[in-house]
Amino acid sequence: MTDCVFCKIVARDIPATVVYEDEDILAFEDQNPQTPVHTLIIPKQHYSSISDDIPPELLGKLFSKVKEVAKIKGVEESGYRVIVNKGKDGRQTVFHLHVHILGGIKLPIFVGPAD
Ligand code: AMP
Ligand code: ZN
């Protein structure tokens, strides 16, 4: 996808701070961190959201990297939150499937009120 910002990161056409990479998966720092640790994990292949027709093996691999990336970021023991936003009400803004890892503070229990 030529107009996808995360595909451009995969292709190294735009910079990112990469924290993990293998043949299928890339993890990099969110450019607008909401918490001290805010890292994104993506499949290198383009899928627009969690409800695309994604091979289960790839989905499994994507989520199996959560623990690994959390260890790299030093939050595996303290804990963290895993978020996948989908669509308008989910406030997805980048339409290349990605998993957020948020941590480094004790997170609030509830999401904030809708605006
Ligand atoms: P979402 O609302 O789930 O679609 O989240 C998209 C996330 O991607 C946001 O947290 C953005 O800050 C982040 N983001 C957008 N562009 C970039 C970029 N070029 N490098 C790193 N993170 C980005
Ligand atoms: Zn993409």
Tab-separated table of C-alpha atoms and ligand atoms in Angstrom:
chain	number	residue	atom	x	y	z
A	1	MET	CA	0.000	0.000	0.000
A	2	THR	CA	1.817	3.082	-1.227
A	3	ASP	CA	-0.261	5.571	0.762
A	4	CYS	CA	-0.117	3.720	4.081
A	5	VAL	CA	2.133	5.282	6.718
A	6	PHE	CA	2.881	1.953	8.426
A	7	CYS	CA	3.728	0.270	5.104
A	8	LYS	CA	6.138	3.169	4.582
A	9	ILE	CA	7.712	2.436	7.963
A	10	VAL	CA	8.052	-1.244	6.993
A	11	ALA	CA	9.721	-0.170	3.728
A	12	ARG	CA	11.935	2.287	5.654
A	13	ASP	CA	10.588	5.115	3.533
A	14	ILE	CA	9.808	7.039	6.701
A	15	PRO	CA	11.727	6.767	9.982
A	16	ALA	CA	10.618	4.973	13.116
A	17	THR	CA	12.283	3.788	16.293
A	18	VAL	CA	12.157	0.039	15.768
A	19	VAL	CA	12.230	-2.113	18.901
A	20	TYR	CA	11.602	-5.553	17.366
A	21	GLU	CA	11.632	-7.021	13.860
A	22	ASP	CA	11.360	-10.404	12.208
A	23	GLU	CA	10.244	-11.555	8.777
A	24	ASP	CA	6.525	-10.965	9.466
A	25	ILE	CA	6.329	-8.480	12.341
A	26	LEU	CA	7.623	-5.008	13.175
A	27	ALA	CA	7.370	-3.169	16.491
A	28	PHE	CA	8.179	0.509	16.838
A	29	GLU	CA	7.598	3.432	19.174
A	30	ASP	CA	4.360	5.414	18.810
A	31	GLN	CA	5.215	8.916	17.624
A	32	ASN	CA	2.692	10.455	20.032
A	33	PRO	CA	3.062	8.357	23.185
A	34	GLN	CA	0.084	8.335	25.557
A	35	THR	CA	2.054	6.644	28.344
A	36	PRO	CA	5.781	6.286	29.163
A	37	VAL	CA	5.777	3.024	27.195
A	38	HIS	CA	3.708	3.184	24.024
A	39	THR	CA	4.828	0.742	21.381
A	40	LEU	CA	3.003	-0.491	18.293
A	41	ILE	CA	3.240	-3.990	16.853
A	42	ILE	CA	2.207	-4.547	13.250
A	43	PRO	CA	2.229	-7.281	10.665
A	44	LYS	CA	4.543	-6.240	7.827
A	45	GLN	CA	1.870	-7.235	5.371
A	46	HIS	CA	-0.920	-4.703	4.989
A	47	TYR	CA	-4.275	-5.475	6.612
A	48	SER	CA	-6.490	-2.487	7.263
A	49	SER	CA	-7.986	-3.646	10.571
A	50	ILE	CA	-8.540	-6.525	12.970
A	51	SER	CA	-11.632	-7.542	10.988
A	52	ASP	CA	-9.791	-8.080	7.710
A	53	ASP	CA	-9.384	-11.634	6.476
A	54	ILE	CA	-6.129	-12.256	8.332
A	55	PRO	CA	-4.560	-15.714	8.406
A	56	PRO	CA	-4.967	-17.058	11.970
A	57	GLU	CA	-1.276	-18.020	12.073
A	58	LEU	CA	-0.305	-14.402	11.421
A	59	LEU	CA	-2.749	-13.100	14.029
A	60	GLY	CA	-1.324	-15.606	16.474
A	61	LYS	CA	2.189	-14.504	15.678
A	62	LEU	CA	1.256	-10.836	16.056
A	63	PHE	CA	-0.203	-11.378	19.519
A	64	SER	CA	2.518	-13.787	20.576
A	65	LYS	CA	4.973	-10.878	20.160
A	66	VAL	CA	3.174	-8.783	22.783
A	67	LYS	CA	4.994	-10.495	25.635
A	68	GLU	CA	8.312	-10.301	23.828
A	69	VAL	CA	7.995	-6.589	23.091
A	70	ALA	CA	6.773	-5.937	26.650
A	71	LYS	CA	9.934	-7.640	27.913
A	72	ILE	CA	12.107	-5.513	25.639
A	73	LYS	CA	10.333	-2.396	26.937
A	74	GLY	CA	10.717	-3.500	30.560
A	75	VAL	CA	7.010	-3.704	31.424
A	76	GLU	CA	6.396	-7.455	31.292
A	77	GLU	CA	6.570	-7.701	35.072
A	78	SER	CA	4.806	-4.454	36.016
A	79	GLY	CA	2.045	-4.968	33.456
A	80	TYR	CA	0.569	-3.072	30.567
A	81	ARG	CA	-2.533	-2.691	28.442
A	82	VAL	CA	-3.002	-4.105	24.951
A	83	ILE	CA	-5.358	-2.187	22.649
A	84	VAL	CA	-6.511	-2.716	19.086
A	85	ASN	CA	-8.682	0.121	17.800
A	86	LYS	CA	-11.123	-0.655	15.006
A	87	GLY	CA	-13.081	1.792	12.881
A	88	LYS	CA	-14.658	5.145	13.618
A	89	ASP	CA	-16.086	4.512	17.083
A	90	GLY	CA	-12.924	2.655	18.037
A	91	ARG	CA	-11.002	5.782	16.943
A	92	GLN	CA	-8.750	3.941	14.564
A	93	THR	CA	-6.715	6.561	12.734
A	94	VAL	CA	-4.142	4.445	10.891
A	95	PHE	CA	-5.719	1.791	8.715
A	96	HIS	CA	-2.919	-0.753	8.917
A	97	LEU	CA	-3.612	-3.280	11.666
A	98	HIS	CA	-1.632	-2.483	14.806
A	99	VAL	CA	-1.540	-3.509	18.445
A	100	HIS	CA	-0.822	-0.828	21.041
A	101	ILE	CA	1.180	-1.719	24.150
A	102	LEU	CA	0.684	0.928	26.829
A	103	GLY	CA	2.531	0.883	30.110
A	104	GLY	CA	5.111	2.396	32.376
A	105	ILE	CA	2.434	3.858	34.693
A	106	LYS	CA	-0.523	2.438	36.587
A	107	LEU	CA	-3.210	2.937	33.992
A	108	PRO	CA	-6.698	4.263	34.805
A	109	ILE	CA	-9.334	1.560	35.070
A	110	PHE	CA	-11.814	3.116	32.661
A	111	VAL	CA	-11.481	4.866	29.356
A	112	GLY	CA	-12.403	8.529	29.502
A	113	PRO	CA	-15.785	9.992	28.623
A	114	ALA	CA	-16.636	10.304	24.939
A	115	ASP	CA	-16.140	13.746	23.440
B	1	AMP	P1	-5.013	4.192	16.181
B	1	AMP	O1	-5.841	5.311	16.750
B	1	AMP	O2	-5.220	2.904	16.907
B	1	AMP	O3	-5.181	4.057	14.676
B	1	AMP	O4	-3.514	4.580	16.476
B	1	AMP	C1	-2.587	4.987	15.520
B	1	AMP	C2	-1.329	5.345	16.263
B	1	AMP	O5	-0.289	5.474	15.310
B	1	AMP	C3	-1.407	6.664	17.023
B	1	AMP	O6	-1.136	6.406	18.397
B	1	AMP	C4	-0.341	7.527	16.374
B	1	AMP	O7	0.340	8.332	17.303
B	1	AMP	C5	0.569	6.479	15.751
B	1	AMP	N1	1.312	6.929	14.581
B	1	AMP	C6	0.819	7.541	13.482
B	1	AMP	N2	1.803	7.789	12.589
B	1	AMP	C7	2.942	7.305	13.145
B	1	AMP	C8	4.294	7.253	12.736
B	1	AMP	N3	4.695	7.745	11.560
B	1	AMP	N4	5.208	6.696	13.568
B	1	AMP	C9	4.824	6.197	14.766
B	1	AMP	N5	3.564	6.200	15.213
B	1	AMP	C10	2.632	6.756	14.421
B	2	ZN	ZN	-0.070	-0.603	5.384
